[in-house]
XYZ file of C-alpha atoms in Angstrom:
780
model
C -4.814 26.528 69.864
C -3.230 23.958 72.099
C -3.755 20.459 70.440
C -5.371 18.929 73.289
C -8.241 21.402 72.907
C -7.928 20.917 68.806
C -8.262 17.340 69.483
C -11.319 17.558 71.494
C -13.045 20.096 68.917
C -11.946 17.930 66.220
C -13.912 14.371 68.295
C -16.496 16.576 69.026
C -17.437 17.772 65.624
C -16.739 14.767 63.950
C -19.234 13.255 66.630
C -21.824 16.113 65.966
C -21.599 16.271 62.446
C -21.858 12.465 61.373
C -25.079 12.072 63.706
C -26.555 15.060 62.136
C -26.147 13.943 58.639
C -27.168 10.858 59.320
C -30.294 11.811 61.147
C -31.179 14.448 58.558
C -30.491 11.474 56.101
C -33.251 9.006 57.914
C -36.207 12.121 58.339
C -35.643 13.226 54.787
C -35.998 9.336 53.707
C -38.833 9.060 55.976
C -40.500 11.743 55.146
C -40.209 11.013 51.529
C -41.106 7.669 51.679
C -44.364 9.294 53.631
C -45.044 11.225 51.146
C -44.772 9.242 48.037
C -47.150 6.632 49.622
C -49.728 9.684 49.824
C -49.407 10.428 46.330
C -49.870 6.420 45.540
C -52.742 6.510 47.779
C -53.492 9.282 45.489
C -53.491 7.519 42.297
C -55.622 4.078 43.591
C -58.131 6.911 44.725
C -58.232 8.185 40.991
C -58.198 4.658 39.924
C -61.356 3.805 42.098
C -63.353 6.868 40.922
C -63.072 6.158 37.403
C -63.651 2.200 37.814
C -66.871 3.785 39.891
C -67.776 5.903 37.051
C -67.025 3.045 34.487
C -68.920 0.428 37.030
C -72.184 2.852 37.471
C -71.985 3.299 33.236
C -71.974 -0.244 32.822
C -75.125 -0.839 34.703
C -77.030 2.111 32.714
C -75.718 0.533 29.357
C -77.283 -2.737 30.634
C -80.678 -0.779 31.598
C -80.293 1.302 28.156
C -80.142 -1.933 26.284
C -83.544 -3.522 27.852
C -85.355 -0.697 27.168
C -83.926 -0.945 23.600
C -84.820 -4.026 22.853
C -88.552 -3.174 24.167
C -91.454 -4.145 21.640
C -93.657 -1.370 22.493
C -90.634 0.832 22.938
C -89.755 0.411 19.528
C -93.549 0.775 17.762
C -93.626 4.138 20.091
C -90.081 5.265 18.324
C -91.305 4.048 15.089
C -95.067 5.849 15.291
C -93.291 8.901 17.075
C -95.648 8.556 19.361
C -94.570 11.453 22.166
C -96.478 10.697 25.058
C -95.812 7.437 25.222
C -91.914 8.314 24.211
C -92.113 10.247 27.136
C -93.625 8.074 29.454
C -91.272 4.809 28.480
C -88.139 7.039 28.993
C -89.200 8.535 32.246
C -90.406 4.644 33.618
C -86.631 3.230 32.896
C -85.334 6.245 34.017
C -86.913 5.893 37.195
C -85.740 2.263 37.572
C -82.128 3.059 36.678
C -82.012 6.039 38.920
C -80.577 8.178 35.869
C -81.168 12.054 36.104
C -81.046 12.479 32.617
C -82.667 10.717 29.982
C -82.603 11.053 25.806
C -84.189 9.967 22.422
C -82.979 10.613 18.846
C -83.925 9.718 15.704
C -81.501 8.399 13.767
C -79.659 12.290 12.585
C -79.574 13.001 15.936
C -82.617 15.550 16.374
C -84.261 15.104 19.889
C -87.271 13.208 20.045
C -88.043 13.232 24.095
C -85.686 14.131 26.756
C -85.757 15.006 30.017
C -83.627 17.829 30.124
C -83.712 18.890 26.282
C -86.814 20.470 23.699
C -88.110 18.267 21.218
C -86.608 18.901 17.798
C -83.509 20.154 18.821
C -79.796 18.949 17.371
C -77.788 16.101 19.167
C -76.749 18.154 22.583
C -73.365 15.938 22.883
C -72.559 15.614 19.022
C -69.043 14.304 20.118
C -70.988 11.455 21.982
C -73.327 10.679 19.012
C -70.630 10.488 16.780
C -68.554 7.662 18.531
C -71.960 5.702 18.674
C -72.425 5.899 15.234
C -68.904 4.463 14.954
C -68.831 1.877 17.538
C -72.107 1.038 17.953
C -72.210 2.414 21.296
C -70.842 5.268 23.295
C -70.359 6.533 27.550
C -69.105 9.209 28.666
C -69.089 12.385 31.265
C -70.691 15.011 29.563
C -72.259 18.069 30.810
C -75.830 19.637 30.885
C -76.724 23.074 31.923
C -73.368 22.806 33.657
C -73.588 19.547 35.421
C -71.558 16.313 34.588
C -73.679 13.360 34.104
C -72.344 9.934 32.936
C -74.117 9.675 29.806
C -74.493 6.306 27.676
C -75.797 6.142 24.647
C -76.860 3.338 22.541
C -78.978 1.960 19.359
C -82.640 1.630 18.833
C -83.033 -1.689 16.035
C -86.601 -2.798 14.577
C -84.698 -4.654 13.105
C -83.801 -1.531 11.319
C -81.623 1.616 12.828
C -84.564 3.401 14.143
C -83.318 6.003 17.037
C -80.952 6.394 19.555
C -81.730 6.168 23.329
C -79.275 7.445 26.260
C -79.444 8.009 29.889
C -77.024 9.671 32.247
C -76.571 9.947 35.929
C -75.118 12.669 37.535
C -71.919 13.102 38.742
C -71.918 14.434 42.445
C -72.019 13.704 45.499
C -73.150 10.019 45.971
C -69.978 9.432 43.658
C -67.554 11.358 45.896
C -69.575 9.625 49.151
C -68.439 6.266 47.555
C -65.097 7.209 46.871
C -64.182 8.439 50.302
C -65.870 5.448 52.438
C -63.660 2.951 49.764
C -60.365 5.234 49.904
C -60.470 7.505 52.839
C -59.930 10.087 50.671
C -61.285 13.531 50.257
C -63.339 13.678 46.774
C -64.547 16.928 44.749
C -66.058 17.346 41.315
C -65.674 20.638 39.980
C -67.251 22.131 36.560
C -65.589 25.169 34.924
C -67.281 27.382 32.582
C -65.506 30.424 31.163
C -63.101 30.257 34.180
C -66.033 30.387 36.846
C -67.663 27.876 39.057
C -71.272 25.818 37.964
C -71.245 23.101 39.827
C -68.957 22.065 43.040
C -69.914 18.269 44.647
C -67.535 17.098 47.480
C -67.165 14.095 50.037
C -66.423 16.164 52.744
C -67.933 19.595 54.278
C -68.238 22.556 52.164
C -66.818 25.174 54.120
C -63.505 22.853 55.058
C -63.189 21.928 51.134
C -64.044 25.723 49.807
C -59.957 27.032 50.709
C -58.850 24.160 48.615
C -61.062 23.901 45.677
C -60.574 27.551 45.089
C -56.772 27.328 44.732
C -57.265 24.021 42.903
C -59.513 26.111 40.497
C -56.743 29.107 40.195
C -54.627 26.621 39.640
C -56.416 24.792 36.873
C -56.992 28.485 35.307
C -53.351 28.773 34.930
C -53.173 25.430 33.361
C -50.980 24.259 36.537
C -53.582 21.155 36.727
C -54.381 21.461 32.848
C -52.313 18.023 31.929
C -54.632 14.940 33.170
C -52.949 12.637 36.245
C -51.017 15.735 37.320
C -50.139 15.586 40.924
C -49.222 18.501 43.413
C -48.540 19.146 47.151
C -49.845 22.641 48.164
C -48.866 24.175 51.812
C -50.632 21.603 54.160
C -52.517 19.054 51.835
C -51.775 16.628 48.776
C -54.473 17.166 45.798
C -54.652 15.566 42.496
C -56.570 15.930 39.517
C -57.723 13.835 37.033
C -59.923 15.438 33.740
C -63.493 13.848 33.170
C -64.641 16.205 30.781
C -63.031 18.873 28.491
C -64.794 21.023 25.910
C -64.783 23.767 23.934
C -67.155 25.251 27.066
C -67.141 23.745 29.935
C -64.661 21.733 32.006
C -65.028 18.600 34.349
C -62.475 17.479 36.901
C -62.363 15.149 39.823
C -60.431 16.422 42.605
C -58.887 14.115 45.355
C -57.151 16.071 48.789
C -55.510 13.840 51.663
C -53.825 15.478 54.531
C -50.622 16.036 55.123
C -50.982 17.158 58.994
C -52.444 13.356 58.666
C -49.823 11.636 56.886
C -46.977 13.278 58.606
C -47.982 12.776 62.376
C -45.875 10.148 63.410
C -43.363 12.071 61.597
C -42.596 14.995 63.969
C -42.841 12.581 67.203
C -39.971 10.538 65.521
C -37.994 14.280 65.132
C -37.958 14.962 68.249
C -36.935 11.327 69.589
C -34.074 11.702 67.391
C -33.486 15.072 68.771
C -32.653 14.183 72.707
C -30.898 10.918 70.808
C -28.383 13.170 69.835
C -27.919 15.697 72.994
C -27.218 12.495 75.101
C -24.569 11.070 72.420
C -22.795 14.520 71.822
C -22.716 15.189 75.483
C -21.034 11.476 75.736
C -18.787 12.307 73.446
C -17.502 15.340 74.445
C -16.830 13.618 78.043
C -14.497 11.212 76.042
C -13.352 13.056 73.674
C -11.566 15.555 76.875
C -10.117 12.316 78.400
C -9.097 10.758 75.409
C -6.984 14.358 74.373
C -5.352 14.670 77.346
C -4.102 11.093 77.744
C -2.585 11.320 74.092
C -1.409 14.980 73.680
C 1.223 14.841 76.777
C 3.782 12.314 74.526
C 3.142 14.025 71.567
C 3.619 17.603 72.869
C 7.289 15.564 73.704
C 7.599 13.907 70.492
C 7.089 17.097 68.569
C 9.888 19.147 70.472
C 12.102 15.979 69.666
C 10.946 16.046 65.981
C 11.818 20.228 65.789
C 15.473 19.503 67.143
C 16.144 16.829 64.279
C 14.911 18.711 61.422
C 17.040 21.342 62.878
C 20.475 18.756 62.133
C 20.612 18.215 65.948
C 21.281 15.019 66.732
C 18.981 13.384 69.329
C 19.874 9.620 71.304
C 16.668 8.943 72.910
C 12.857 10.259 73.200
C 10.270 9.969 76.089
C 7.417 7.462 74.626
C 6.488 5.030 77.538
C 6.406 1.723 76.181
C 7.594 0.585 73.158
C 4.779 -1.369 72.275
C 2.554 1.603 72.180
C 1.836 3.659 69.409
C 3.524 7.143 71.073
C 6.521 4.550 71.627
C 6.628 2.899 68.233
C 6.854 6.960 66.567
C 9.901 7.709 69.245
C 11.883 4.489 67.690
C 10.830 5.644 64.474
C 11.802 9.172 64.741
C 15.016 7.521 65.838
C 15.444 5.512 62.554
C 14.331 8.468 60.450
C 17.463 10.435 61.781
C 19.750 7.272 60.586
C 17.284 6.496 57.163
C 17.949 10.914 56.199
C 21.293 10.612 56.188
C 21.103 7.271 53.809
C 18.793 8.315 51.684
C 20.333 12.405 51.104
C 24.015 10.089 50.112
C 21.483 8.130 48.039
C 19.857 11.317 46.401
C 23.324 12.419 45.527
C 24.455 9.427 44.189
C 21.286 8.567 41.745
C 21.667 12.161 40.605
C 25.128 11.972 39.279
C 25.068 8.483 38.532
C 23.320 6.205 35.439
C 20.559 3.464 37.394
C 21.089 1.226 34.604
C 24.929 1.167 34.105
C 26.094 2.672 37.637
C 28.033 4.921 35.464
C 28.306 8.892 36.276
C 25.678 10.317 34.153
C 25.114 13.466 32.068
C 25.296 15.498 34.955
C 28.141 14.102 36.729
C 30.145 14.166 32.904
C 29.182 18.586 32.578
C 30.704 19.190 35.920
C 33.760 16.726 35.256
C 34.553 18.743 31.958
C 33.893 22.275 33.540
C 36.595 21.308 35.563
C 39.186 19.790 33.080
C 38.335 23.178 31.051
C 39.228 25.346 34.132
C 42.023 23.542 34.170
C 43.794 24.472 31.128
C 44.724 20.788 29.757
C 43.866 19.264 26.820
C 41.355 16.226 26.194
C 39.887 14.354 24.422
C 36.019 13.167 24.129
C 34.666 10.246 22.500
C 31.247 9.904 21.578
C 30.263 6.424 21.495
C 26.906 4.604 20.354
C 25.653 1.032 19.638
C 24.920 0.820 15.889
C 21.703 -0.372 15.283
C 20.332 -0.297 18.850
C 17.087 -0.411 18.347
C 17.063 -3.418 16.419
C 18.675 -5.105 18.906
C 16.063 -4.206 21.173
C 13.247 -5.055 18.599
C 14.917 -8.356 17.541
C 16.165 -9.442 21.242
C 13.629 -7.571 23.832
C 14.177 -4.404 26.273
C 15.879 -6.495 28.716
C 18.266 -7.676 26.458
C 18.960 -4.383 25.415
C 19.890 -3.073 29.396
C 21.908 -6.334 29.387
C 24.193 -5.076 26.544
C 24.528 -1.231 28.059
C 25.340 -2.362 31.057
C 27.823 -4.858 29.774
C 29.465 -2.060 27.401
C 29.719 0.126 30.777
C 31.677 -2.573 33.349
C 33.697 -3.210 29.929
C 34.249 0.745 30.016
C 34.560 1.215 33.851
C 37.271 -1.856 33.529
C 39.552 0.397 31.195
C 43.010 0.390 32.712
C 44.685 3.836 33.542
C 43.310 7.337 35.444
C 43.274 9.188 32.252
C 40.189 7.732 31.173
C 36.561 8.881 32.302
C 33.603 7.199 31.204
C 30.288 8.278 31.414
C 26.514 7.150 30.108
C 24.730 10.592 28.357
C 21.065 9.243 26.954
C 19.564 6.538 25.480
C 22.355 4.022 23.924
C 25.279 6.864 23.989
C 27.823 6.408 26.463
C 30.985 9.305 26.770
C 34.782 8.641 27.240
C 36.809 11.616 28.251
C 40.748 10.576 27.827
C 43.395 13.211 28.808
C 45.197 13.507 25.395
C 44.910 16.133 22.450
C 43.912 13.250 20.097
C 43.078 9.700 20.619
C 45.500 7.435 19.442
C 44.793 5.063 16.830
C 46.330 1.926 17.966
C 44.518 2.750 21.647
C 41.009 3.054 19.603
C 41.391 0.195 17.889
C 42.051 -1.552 21.364
C 39.183 0.148 22.802
C 36.691 -1.209 19.737
C 38.043 -5.182 20.216
C 37.267 -4.564 23.938
C 34.023 -3.231 23.443
C 33.368 -5.358 20.440
C 33.662 -8.586 22.667
C 30.613 -10.898 21.972
C 27.726 -11.099 24.475
C 25.828 -13.940 25.601
C 22.270 -14.537 24.896
C 20.575 -17.805 25.906
C 24.369 -19.529 24.995
C 23.984 -17.346 21.390
C 26.850 -14.845 21.487
C 25.750 -11.291 20.014
C 28.443 -8.752 18.401
C 28.272 -5.410 19.387
C 28.906 -2.799 16.960
C 30.084 0.458 17.696
C 30.130 4.089 16.380
C 32.460 6.693 17.493
C 32.600 10.438 17.009
C 35.621 12.350 18.059
C 36.436 16.035 19.514
C 39.302 17.950 20.455
C 39.532 20.300 23.323
C 40.775 22.857 23.116
C 41.224 22.408 19.324
C 37.477 21.977 18.857
C 35.662 24.003 21.296
C 36.325 25.654 24.904
C 32.759 25.096 26.269
C 31.191 21.881 27.679
C 27.903 22.867 25.072
C 30.223 23.454 21.863
C 32.407 19.897 22.575
C 29.255 18.440 23.264
C 27.569 19.134 20.260
C 29.925 18.772 18.018
C 30.994 15.222 19.421
C 27.374 14.159 18.269
C 27.704 15.933 14.970
C 31.064 13.577 14.200
C 28.517 10.562 15.720
C 26.017 11.454 13.090
C 28.425 11.595 10.309
C 30.317 8.483 11.526
C 26.109 6.530 11.480
C 25.295 8.178 8.085
C 28.766 7.662 6.632
C 28.352 3.805 8.427
C 32.366 4.594 9.646
C 33.289 2.925 12.576
C 35.071 6.446 13.588
C 34.562 10.071 12.602
C 36.844 13.322 13.840
C 34.899 15.699 13.837
C 36.356 18.686 11.206
C 36.096 22.575 11.392
C 32.874 23.206 9.103
C 30.644 19.934 9.973
C 29.168 21.929 12.665
C 27.894 24.392 9.911
C 27.114 21.772 7.931
C 24.909 20.246 10.741
C 23.014 23.270 11.201
C 22.613 24.134 7.775
C 20.892 20.766 7.464
C 18.658 21.409 10.564
C 17.829 24.358 8.580
C 16.621 22.959 5.452
C 14.872 20.106 7.831
C 13.013 22.708 9.860
C 11.932 25.008 6.150
C 11.103 21.945 4.182
C 7.720 22.080 6.457
C 6.936 25.179 4.303
C 8.569 25.110 1.427
C 5.930 23.811 -0.646
C 3.485 26.748 0.657
C 5.805 29.458 -0.105
C 6.258 28.222 -3.441
C 9.937 27.137 -2.755
C 9.558 23.805 -4.695
C 8.614 23.692 -8.060
C 8.663 20.440 -10.539
C 11.207 19.550 -13.814
C 10.172 17.327 -16.370
C 13.350 15.003 -18.280
C 11.674 14.064 -21.521
C 12.003 10.172 -22.368
C 12.309 9.024 -26.416
C 10.644 5.817 -27.415
C 13.455 4.332 -29.692
C 11.141 2.528 -32.373
C 9.322 5.849 -32.982
C 12.254 8.370 -32.424
C 9.103 10.453 -30.684
C 8.696 12.292 -27.078
C 5.904 10.427 -25.371
C 6.471 10.429 -21.491
C 8.882 11.906 -19.329
C 10.570 11.886 -15.864
C 9.427 14.555 -12.882
C 12.046 15.633 -11.113
C 11.808 18.124 -7.809
C 13.442 21.156 -7.549
C 13.837 23.436 -4.341
C 15.201 26.837 -4.511
C 15.974 28.133 -1.087
C 14.936 31.653 -0.068
C 18.445 32.356 1.488
C 20.700 29.372 0.674
C 19.709 29.156 -3.059
C 19.586 25.744 -5.270
C 19.030 22.744 -2.719
C 19.733 19.725 -4.712
C 17.637 16.891 -4.203
C 20.481 14.707 -3.714
C 20.659 16.605 -0.151
C 17.071 17.515 0.817
C 15.223 13.848 0.052
C 17.842 12.101 1.853
C 16.827 14.975 4.757
C 13.031 14.693 4.657
C 13.374 10.483 4.224
C 15.021 11.412 7.503
C 13.144 13.728 9.282
C 9.270 12.219 8.248
C 8.554 14.509 6.356
C 8.966 12.572 2.733
C 5.390 11.904 2.875
C 4.309 15.759 2.855
C 6.482 16.184 0.092
C 4.796 12.898 -1.986
C 1.538 14.018 -1.488
C 2.628 17.795 -2.773
C 4.197 16.199 -5.728
C 1.666 13.642 -6.799
C -0.780 16.764 -6.789
C 1.461 19.041 -8.529
C 2.103 16.457 -11.332
C -1.604 15.423 -11.793
C -3.051 18.986 -12.059
C 0.101 19.834 -14.509
C -1.189 16.580 -16.775
C -4.514 17.980 -16.519
C -3.553 21.027 -17.723
C -1.782 19.275 -20.856
C -4.672 17.728 -21.626
C -7.205 20.887 -22.231
C -4.339 21.957 -24.153
C -4.269 18.971 -26.197
C -0.769 17.225 -25.507
C -0.835 13.774 -24.852
C 2.271 12.854 -22.267
C 2.557 10.499 -19.612
C 4.626 11.348 -15.937
C 6.641 8.880 -14.433
C 7.423 9.964 -10.622
C 9.990 8.705 -8.141
C 8.692 6.896 -4.921
C 11.213 7.074 -1.782
C 11.124 4.228 0.212
C 8.813 5.555 2.853
C 6.077 6.127 0.393
C 6.621 2.427 -0.805
C 5.745 1.627 2.832
C 2.774 3.607 2.710
C -0.751 1.431 2.844
C -2.639 4.066 1.639
C -0.669 5.349 -1.128
C -2.647 3.585 -4.479
C -5.834 4.994 -2.488
C -4.260 8.445 -2.445
C -3.216 8.312 -6.274
C -6.624 7.174 -7.292
C -8.041 9.754 -5.189
C -6.119 12.397 -7.486
C -6.524 10.877 -11.114
C -10.368 10.847 -10.216
C -10.454 14.328 -9.413
C -8.290 15.501 -12.396
C -9.843 13.336 -14.687
C -6.798 11.336 -15.384
C -6.626 7.989 -16.722
C -4.177 5.905 -14.934
C -1.759 5.406 -18.092
C -0.805 8.519 -18.026
C 0.950 8.397 -14.753
C 3.812 5.579 -13.989
C 5.996 5.407 -11.107
C 9.970 4.342 -10.369
C 11.184 2.929 -6.987
C 14.609 1.923 -6.256
C 16.035 -1.285 -5.953
C 17.005 -0.387 -2.236
C 13.098 0.558 -1.235
C 11.736 -2.774 -2.513
C 14.618 -4.789 -0.881
C 14.161 -3.029 2.731
C 10.636 -4.750 2.836
C 10.074 -7.123 0.046
C 6.574 -8.357 1.868
C 5.040 -4.723 2.255
C 7.048 -3.498 -1.010
C 5.122 -6.161 -2.911
C 1.627 -5.470 -1.434
C 1.886 -1.552 -2.175
C 3.046 -2.031 -5.681
C 0.534 -4.562 -6.406
C -2.209 -2.155 -5.872
C -0.456 0.654 -7.827
C -0.120 -1.981 -10.603
C -3.889 -3.101 -10.107
C -5.166 0.581 -10.353
C -3.659 0.636 -13.638
C -0.127 2.411 -12.772
C 2.939 1.183 -15.008
C 5.804 0.399 -12.707
C 9.666 0.956 -13.301
C 12.486 0.094 -11.307
C 14.981 2.801 -10.994
C 18.093 2.376 -11.187
C 18.730 -1.022 -11.748
C 22.268 -2.651 -11.532
C 23.727 -0.538 -8.246
C 21.178 -2.697 -5.498
C 21.534 -6.004 -4.263
C 17.885 -7.164 -6.510
C 18.101 -10.240 -9.196
C 15.991 -10.345 -12.255
C 14.865 -13.669 -10.230
C 13.842 -11.261 -7.292
C 12.448 -8.866 -9.768
C 9.968 -11.292 -11.560
C 7.977 -11.634 -8.441
C 6.898 -8.163 -8.285
C 3.920 -6.540 -10.567
C 6.933 -4.105 -12.507
C 7.010 -3.041 -16.208
C 10.188 -1.437 -16.442
C 13.403 -1.302 -15.717
C 15.803 1.339 -15.806
C 19.408 0.720 -15.940
C 21.534 3.305 -14.222
C 23.130 5.736 -15.766
C 26.626 4.843 -14.146
C 26.314 2.129 -17.077
C 25.338 3.737 -20.057
C 27.514 7.091 -19.268
C 30.277 5.148 -20.956
C 28.837 2.571 -23.108
C 30.540 3.443 -26.277
C 33.916 3.022 -25.214
C 33.644 0.615 -22.370
C 32.938 -2.694 -23.763
C 32.204 -4.372 -19.923
C 29.446 -1.820 -19.830
C 27.790 -2.525 -22.654
C 28.182 -5.951 -22.336
C 26.276 -5.496 -18.989
C 24.094 -3.761 -20.657
C 23.210 -6.173 -23.236
C 22.544 -8.999 -20.933
C 20.166 -6.789 -18.934
C 17.975 -5.615 -21.913
C 17.954 -9.054 -23.314
C 17.183 -10.870 -19.667
C 14.474 -8.180 -19.211
C 12.903 -8.556 -22.457
C 12.465 -12.869 -21.900
C 10.651 -11.442 -18.888
C 8.437 -9.090 -20.826
C 9.726 -5.667 -19.550
C 10.761 -2.528 -21.114
C 14.052 -1.474 -20.633
C 15.251 2.422 -20.301
C 18.521 3.831 -20.303
C 19.152 7.113 -18.408
C 22.424 9.093 -18.514
C 22.526 8.723 -22.429
C 25.022 11.624 -23.695
C 25.771 11.054 -26.858
C 24.330 9.692 -29.819
C 26.998 6.784 -30.443
C 25.629 5.533 -27.269
C 21.912 6.060 -28.538
C 22.646 4.315 -31.607
C 24.221 1.324 -29.577
C 21.655 1.149 -27.522
C 18.809 1.265 -29.859
C 20.786 -1.653 -31.762
C 20.365 -3.455 -29.147
C 16.382 -2.957 -28.264
C 16.742 -0.958 -25.314
C 13.040 0.711 -25.655
C 13.500 4.035 -24.206
C 16.539 6.627 -24.141
C 16.749 9.562 -21.087
C 19.857 11.721 -20.464
C 21.430 15.105 -21.537
C 22.204 13.881 -25.073
C 18.148 14.209 -25.370
C 16.758 17.286 -23.162
C 18.176 18.282 -19.558
C 15.044 18.746 -16.903
C 13.002 21.487 -17.768
C 9.888 23.120 -15.782
C 6.669 22.651 -17.334
C 6.725 25.727 -19.801
C 10.035 25.118 -21.216
C 9.156 21.427 -21.878
C 6.003 22.432 -24.014
C 8.067 25.048 -26.174
C 10.732 22.131 -26.715
C 8.152 19.404 -27.381
C 7.092 21.630 -30.019
C 10.714 22.119 -31.459
C 11.191 18.590 -31.128
C 12.339 16.672 -34.046
C 11.699 12.692 -34.394
C 15.077 11.126 -33.864
C 15.979 8.989 -36.266
C 17.464 5.675 -34.380
C 18.944 2.704 -36.046
C 16.352 -0.421 -35.412
C 17.427 -3.521 -33.197
C 19.544 -5.901 -34.320
C 19.006 -9.643 -34.900
C 21.731 -10.591 -33.085
C 24.548 -8.429 -32.048
């Protein structure tokens, strides 16, 4: 289909759709508004109907009150003069235009009535009951299938001697009055066993009969059974309200309004709107045809030119008329687009090969260049560089300064002399140098670090970057890009963990790296697979020579790698974020073991080791409290040990966690004391109960006087602060006796017992004999 035809059809379709939508919405809104107003008229009519009944009931009540107050009537009621009663009732009923009169005694038995035989029970028991409760009552009742508005009042002389009531027929007089006031057709319908017993209507019976019969059918089916529910039928709006609902009879008021009357003006409006839309469409067709022709001709020419540009052909000029017109501007834009496409392709190619921040070639360029160097067969060296503690730099000085540091280092790398060195930026803070030599020269490497390590200014304050280097050599360490890059990363990771400036890859380190990855992965399921277990090493109280506590140590038996030393997998768990999972398993396992020992009559306390991440966990105390409650343990059965380095990493957070554990009732010990950076002055501010002297000072205590002096001084200072002292690494009796003499409180080491499983510990305790150790001396 031609563009001109499509444009014409589009313009025409837009107008037609918009006009039809607007007209349809307008007609629908108008019709809805008319119907809503009709509903409101019906509701008002129902209210008028009830108000008329209430007003007539009130007039009737006033007449009855006058009758009940008449002395002669009271006397006739007292003497039960039937003739007089009938005469008085008929007289007053005639004055009030009442259609029914009634007099009963106190129990509700009929004394005189226009419609009921004497000595019969009250025909309106519900009304009679309300009158007794409220002093009077009025409502619609049904007598012989006809509805009456009936009022019932007491007769007093002065005590209550009877009840008198009058009512008027709810019939055509009411419906005609409603029609006169509201203009609505009204009918009164009484049902008895689903049949019409009475019909009063304000319009001719023949006209009302079809709608009434449909309404009755709806009432029988329950559609109008809810009072004041409004329902439209085919040509009439109808509204029903219940006047009386008994076991036998039901009386309803039906109000009707012709939909044709309501919507008469709407039909005329519809034809007028249709004519207006037809004129608008005809006019739009003519305008659209003219516009499509004037627009399509230059556009066809421009489309042809755009196709040539898309095919790579160079277009020098384009038809478009005046440069101020839209087609002229489009022609100029197409010409400009040719130049922009050329520049953009060059820019995209540059961005796909270079880093935006540093302007160094990126990983893609590095892999391509390295592959060419490998294919050339010439040896070369890769140096993978990273900024040490780069995260701390960004957190402290901001991300903008972090980017500035990277950009500065990249510029320094790019300014290195010689064509033998190529620099790249990989990811994050990692930079790569490719140097055409078999191995990096230490002197050149020192100069490189000196150049890169020059201070970088931050608001007149110099920041000195510290760099780490991982080195690999091709072809010695690999002959593929992926292998060389991975092994360079292994060497860099080793330098980072050993806090060394430079590390060169050595054969086997890749396998060690893979082993670490395997252990980190398998740690996730080690507990669930039953590979983890707890060993317990006893502690001896030097005062009693007995064992009443031990230290819990985690062990891992890998299914393929065998026994994994704790120093290896605990460090990996901390680095990989799995330490929290291991701590939860350990605490739950130890508490369950304590509960089992408690059931067997063994009273033991267990010390557990917490990592740095555990000490920083704000919910640790809450978790331990839940475990103690779950296994029915006391806080004294569990103690915790933390290293100096764990506490000193963030003293404020660690102090808060340890304080919560202390308030819980747990004993807290500083493990490996003497190897960290803390002092007794710092520790005395923490809620610490014990110090564990590191085994490096204890193992040769009996042969090294300097170690003995350090241990003795530590014990004396610890006791002065009210702390218990534990010596770990006790390897012989001589060391044990010396420690006891200088006042050490607890001993732990291989001389006493090696760590063992829980079952072995129980057997060991049964065989253990109390140690006899010398008491502390007055001075040593």
